[in-house]
Coordinates of C-alpha atoms and ligand atoms in Angstrom, one line a residue:
X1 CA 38.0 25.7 -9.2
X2 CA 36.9 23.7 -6.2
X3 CA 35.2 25.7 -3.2
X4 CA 37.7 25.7 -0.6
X5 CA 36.8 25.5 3.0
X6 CA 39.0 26.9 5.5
X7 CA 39.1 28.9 8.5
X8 CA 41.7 31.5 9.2
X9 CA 43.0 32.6 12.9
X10 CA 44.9 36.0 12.7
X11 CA 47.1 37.3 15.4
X12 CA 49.0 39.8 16.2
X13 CA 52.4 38.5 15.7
X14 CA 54.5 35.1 15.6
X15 CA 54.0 34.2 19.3
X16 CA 50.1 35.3 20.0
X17 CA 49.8 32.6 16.6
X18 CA 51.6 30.2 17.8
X19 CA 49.8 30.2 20.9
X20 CA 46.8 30.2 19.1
X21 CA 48.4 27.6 17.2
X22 CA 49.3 25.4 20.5
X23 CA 46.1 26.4 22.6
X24 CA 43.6 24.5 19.9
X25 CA 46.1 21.3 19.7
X26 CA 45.8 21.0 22.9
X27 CA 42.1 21.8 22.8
X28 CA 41.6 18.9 20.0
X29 CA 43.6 16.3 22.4
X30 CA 41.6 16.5 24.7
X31 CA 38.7 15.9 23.1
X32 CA 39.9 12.8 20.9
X33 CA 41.4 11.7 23.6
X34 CA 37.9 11.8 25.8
X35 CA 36.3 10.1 23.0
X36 CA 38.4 7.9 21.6
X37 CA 40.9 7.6 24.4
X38 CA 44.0 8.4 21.9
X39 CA 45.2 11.4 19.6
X40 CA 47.1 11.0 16.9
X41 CA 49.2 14.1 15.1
X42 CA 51.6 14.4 12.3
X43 CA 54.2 17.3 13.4
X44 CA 55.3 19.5 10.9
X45 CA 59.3 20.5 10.5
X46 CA 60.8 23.9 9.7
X47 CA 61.5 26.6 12.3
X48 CA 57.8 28.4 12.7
X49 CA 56.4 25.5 14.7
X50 CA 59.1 25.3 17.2
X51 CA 57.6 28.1 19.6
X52 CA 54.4 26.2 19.2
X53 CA 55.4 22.7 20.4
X54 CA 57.6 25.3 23.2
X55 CA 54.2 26.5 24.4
X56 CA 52.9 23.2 24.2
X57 CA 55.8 21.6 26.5
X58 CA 55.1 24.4 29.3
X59 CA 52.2 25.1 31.7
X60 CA 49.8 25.6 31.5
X61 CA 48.9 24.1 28.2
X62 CA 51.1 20.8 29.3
X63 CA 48.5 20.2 32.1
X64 CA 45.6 20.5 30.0
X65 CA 46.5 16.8 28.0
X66 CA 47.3 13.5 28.8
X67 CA 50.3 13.0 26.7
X68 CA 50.7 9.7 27.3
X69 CA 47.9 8.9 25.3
X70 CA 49.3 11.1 22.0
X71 CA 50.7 9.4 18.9
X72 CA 53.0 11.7 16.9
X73 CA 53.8 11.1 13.5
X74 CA 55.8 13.7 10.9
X75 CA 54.3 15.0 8.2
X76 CA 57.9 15.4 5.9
X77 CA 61.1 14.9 6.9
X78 CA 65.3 15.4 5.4
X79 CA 67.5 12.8 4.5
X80 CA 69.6 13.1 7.8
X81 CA 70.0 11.4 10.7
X82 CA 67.5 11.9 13.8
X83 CA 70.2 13.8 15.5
X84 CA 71.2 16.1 12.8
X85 CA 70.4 19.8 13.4
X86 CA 68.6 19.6 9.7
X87 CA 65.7 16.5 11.5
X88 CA 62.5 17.7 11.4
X89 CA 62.2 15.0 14.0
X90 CA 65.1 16.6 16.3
X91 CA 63.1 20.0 16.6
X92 CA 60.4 17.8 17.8
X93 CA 62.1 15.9 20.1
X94 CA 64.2 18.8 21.8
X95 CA 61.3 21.2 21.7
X96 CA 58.1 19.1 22.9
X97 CA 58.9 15.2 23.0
X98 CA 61.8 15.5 25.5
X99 CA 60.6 18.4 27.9
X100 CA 57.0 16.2 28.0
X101 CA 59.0 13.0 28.6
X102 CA 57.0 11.2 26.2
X103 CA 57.8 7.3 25.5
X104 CA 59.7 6.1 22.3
X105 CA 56.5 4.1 22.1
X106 CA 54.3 7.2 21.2
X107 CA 57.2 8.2 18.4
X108 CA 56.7 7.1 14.8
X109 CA 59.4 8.9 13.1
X110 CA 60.3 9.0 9.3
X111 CA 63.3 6.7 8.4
X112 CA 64.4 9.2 6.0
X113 CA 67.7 8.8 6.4
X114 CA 68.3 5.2 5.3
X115 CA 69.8 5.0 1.7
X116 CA 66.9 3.1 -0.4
X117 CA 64.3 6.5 0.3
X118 CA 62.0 4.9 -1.5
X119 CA 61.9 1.4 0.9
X120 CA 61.7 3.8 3.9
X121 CA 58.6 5.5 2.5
X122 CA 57.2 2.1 2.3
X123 CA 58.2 1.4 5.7
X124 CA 56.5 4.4 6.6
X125 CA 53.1 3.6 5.4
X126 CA 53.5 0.0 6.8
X127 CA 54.1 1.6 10.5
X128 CA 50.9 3.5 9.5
X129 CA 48.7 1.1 8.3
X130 CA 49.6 -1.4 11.4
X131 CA 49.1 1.3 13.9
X132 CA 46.0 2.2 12.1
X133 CA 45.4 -1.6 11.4
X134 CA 44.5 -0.9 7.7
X135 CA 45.2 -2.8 4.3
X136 CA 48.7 -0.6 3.1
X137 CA 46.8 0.2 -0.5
X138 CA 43.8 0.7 1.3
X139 CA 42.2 4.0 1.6
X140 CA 44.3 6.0 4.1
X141 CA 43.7 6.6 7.8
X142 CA 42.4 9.5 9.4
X143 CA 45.1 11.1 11.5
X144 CA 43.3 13.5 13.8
X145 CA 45.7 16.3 13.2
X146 CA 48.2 17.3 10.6
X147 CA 50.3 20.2 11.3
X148 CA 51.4 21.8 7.9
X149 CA 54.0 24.8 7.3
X150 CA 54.5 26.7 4.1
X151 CA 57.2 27.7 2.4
X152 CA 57.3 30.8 0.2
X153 CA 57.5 29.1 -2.6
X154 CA 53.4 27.5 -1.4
X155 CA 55.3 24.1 -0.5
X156 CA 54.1 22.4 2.7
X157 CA 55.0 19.8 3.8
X158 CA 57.7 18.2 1.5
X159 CA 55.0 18.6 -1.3
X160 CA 57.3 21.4 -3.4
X161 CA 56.4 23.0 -6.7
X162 CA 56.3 20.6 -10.0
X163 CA 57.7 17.6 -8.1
X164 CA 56.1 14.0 -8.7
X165 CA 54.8 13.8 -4.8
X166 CA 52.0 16.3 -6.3
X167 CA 50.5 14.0 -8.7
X168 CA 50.7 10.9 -6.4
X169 CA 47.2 9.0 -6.0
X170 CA 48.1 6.1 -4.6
X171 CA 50.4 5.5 -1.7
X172 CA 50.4 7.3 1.4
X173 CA 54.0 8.5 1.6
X174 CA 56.8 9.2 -0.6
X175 CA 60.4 9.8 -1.2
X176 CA 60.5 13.3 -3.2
X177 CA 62.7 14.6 -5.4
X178 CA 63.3 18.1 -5.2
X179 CA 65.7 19.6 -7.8
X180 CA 65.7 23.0 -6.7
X181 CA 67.2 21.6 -3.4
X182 CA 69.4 19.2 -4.9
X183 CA 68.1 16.5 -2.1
X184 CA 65.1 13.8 -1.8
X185 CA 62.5 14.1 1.2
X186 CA 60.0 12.1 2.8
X187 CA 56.9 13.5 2.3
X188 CA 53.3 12.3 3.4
X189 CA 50.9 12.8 0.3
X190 CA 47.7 14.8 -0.3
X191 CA 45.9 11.6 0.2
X192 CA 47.0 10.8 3.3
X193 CA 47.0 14.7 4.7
X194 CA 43.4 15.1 3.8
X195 CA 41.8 12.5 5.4
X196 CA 43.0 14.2 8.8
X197 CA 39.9 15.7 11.2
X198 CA 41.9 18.4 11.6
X199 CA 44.6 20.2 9.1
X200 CA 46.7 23.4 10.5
X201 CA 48.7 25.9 8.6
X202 CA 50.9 27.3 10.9
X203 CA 51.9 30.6 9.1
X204 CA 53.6 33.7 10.1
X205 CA 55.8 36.7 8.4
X206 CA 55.6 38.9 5.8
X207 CA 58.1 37.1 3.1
X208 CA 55.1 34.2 3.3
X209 CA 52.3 36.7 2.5
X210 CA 52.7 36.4 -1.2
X211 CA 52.4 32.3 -1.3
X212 CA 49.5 32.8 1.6
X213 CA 47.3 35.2 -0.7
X214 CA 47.3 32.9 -3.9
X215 CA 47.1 29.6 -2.0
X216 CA 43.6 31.1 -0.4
X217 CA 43.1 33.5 -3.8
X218 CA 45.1 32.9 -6.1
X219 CA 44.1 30.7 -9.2
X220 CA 43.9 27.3 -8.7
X221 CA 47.0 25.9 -10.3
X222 CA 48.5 23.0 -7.7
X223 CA 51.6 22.1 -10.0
X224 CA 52.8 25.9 -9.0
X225 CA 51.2 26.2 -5.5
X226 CA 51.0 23.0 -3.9
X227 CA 49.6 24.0 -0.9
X228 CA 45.8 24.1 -2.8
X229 CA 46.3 20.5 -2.6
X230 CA 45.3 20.4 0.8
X231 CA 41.9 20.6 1.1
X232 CA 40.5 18.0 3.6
X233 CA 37.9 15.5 2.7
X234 CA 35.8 15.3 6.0
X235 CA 37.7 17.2 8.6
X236 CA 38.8 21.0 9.0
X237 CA 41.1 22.8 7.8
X238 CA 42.5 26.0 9.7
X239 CA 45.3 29.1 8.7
X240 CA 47.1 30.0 12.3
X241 CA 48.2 33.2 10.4
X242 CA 50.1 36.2 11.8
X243 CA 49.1 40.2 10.1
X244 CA 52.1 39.9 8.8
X245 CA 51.4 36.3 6.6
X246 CA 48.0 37.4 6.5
X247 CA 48.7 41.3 5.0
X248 CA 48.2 40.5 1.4
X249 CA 44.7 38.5 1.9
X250 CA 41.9 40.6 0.8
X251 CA 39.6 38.6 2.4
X252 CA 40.6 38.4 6.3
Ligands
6PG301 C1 60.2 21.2 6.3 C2 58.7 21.5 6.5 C3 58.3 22.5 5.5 C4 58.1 23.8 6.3 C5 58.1 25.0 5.5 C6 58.1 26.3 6.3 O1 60.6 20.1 6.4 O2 60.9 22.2 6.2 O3 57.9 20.5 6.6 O4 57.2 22.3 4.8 O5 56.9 23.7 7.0 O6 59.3 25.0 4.6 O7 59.3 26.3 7.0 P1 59.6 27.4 8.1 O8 58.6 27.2 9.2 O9 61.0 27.1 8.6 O10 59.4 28.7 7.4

């Protein structure tokens, strides 16, 4: 089994973690943003990270970046319409893009609800590979951070137990199957997620302690717990984790 490297932050409950969660975002901006005079993030969807991209919207942690200088990619997103209460990319927008008036310019969404899901993955990765000004089958780029949820099944992203997106080596994004859900999603790929700088988990709740513990200690088995995919080749990876996520680690 390869050694995984990963930090975990425990807090106390959902919103000390999100904080946690929004307080080093903001930390990182600022200094890719120093250095390189941009940041670029891929948002993750679900419900856990909407308190963060809250705290993020609101003092003081709004003051502390220059958001005009943040890129914001998704890392997954439904096959429905931006304004459908199901977009990962809505959340977003009514949570954090809108409150910090940021510019459609600074908004790479995923097409994921045009018909042909496998064209708008390709789309995808040809917005990324312009922006990032690299060959499209060229190695990917390196996003400097990739939020990631998890689902208690050890999913994150759209990368869900046994579906094809798992074994993908080659392209950057993909339109995935899932069965279980009876629907197809847009999903960036391990590839792509681990050459980030910096990879969150943004974790909280007991009914995701199970998938937590045998992502972090469980046997290495990625086709059942996709989430060991995610193991970043340079940068650093870190579990924003609250007791309750955390309670069945027994290594904390
Ligand atoms: C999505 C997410 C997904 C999410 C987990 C956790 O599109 O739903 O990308 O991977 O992060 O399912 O979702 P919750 O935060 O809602 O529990």
């Amino acid at each position: 089994m390869p050694t995984r490297k990963f930090t975990l932050q425990i807090q106390k409950d959902p919103e000390a973690t999100c904080r946690a969660a929004a307080e080093a975002f903001a930390a990182w901006a600022a200094v890719r943003i120093a250095a390189q005079g941009r940041f670029t993030a891929a948002l993750s969807g679900g419900s856990t990270p909407r308190r963060m991209y809250q705290l993020l919207a609101d003092k003081p942690l709004r003051g502390q970046v220059d958001w005009s200088k943040v890129i914001f990619f998704w890392g997954d997103e439904r096959p429905v319409p931006p304004d459908d209460a199901q977009s990962n990319y809505r959340m977003a927008r009514e949570a954090l893009l809108e409150p910090l008036g940021i510019a459609d310019s600074q908004v790479y969404r995923m097409p994921a609800e045009l018909p042909n899901r496998d064209q708008a993955a390709q789309q995808y990765q040809n917005v990324l590979s312009d922006f990032f000004q690299i060959a499209p089958l060229g190695e990917p780029p390196s996003l400097d951070l990739v939020l990631l949820g998890l689902g208690p099944d050890a999913h994150t992203a759209s990368l869900f137990p046994a579906t094809p997106a798992l074994l993908e080596t080659r392209r950057w994004v993909v339109s995935n199957p899932v069965l279980k859900l009876n629907t197809e999603r847009l999903t960036m790929t391990p590839m792509l997620i681990n050459r980030a700088a910096q990879i969150y988990f943004l974790v909280t709740g007991a009914e995701k302690a199970k998938a937590v513990a045998e992502v972090l200690e469980g046997s290495f088995d990625t086709q059942r717990i996709p989430a060991q995919l995610i193991r970043p080749s340079q940068g650093q990876l870190t579990w924003f984790l609250d007791e309750a996520a955390a309670s069945q680690l027994k290594q904390k």
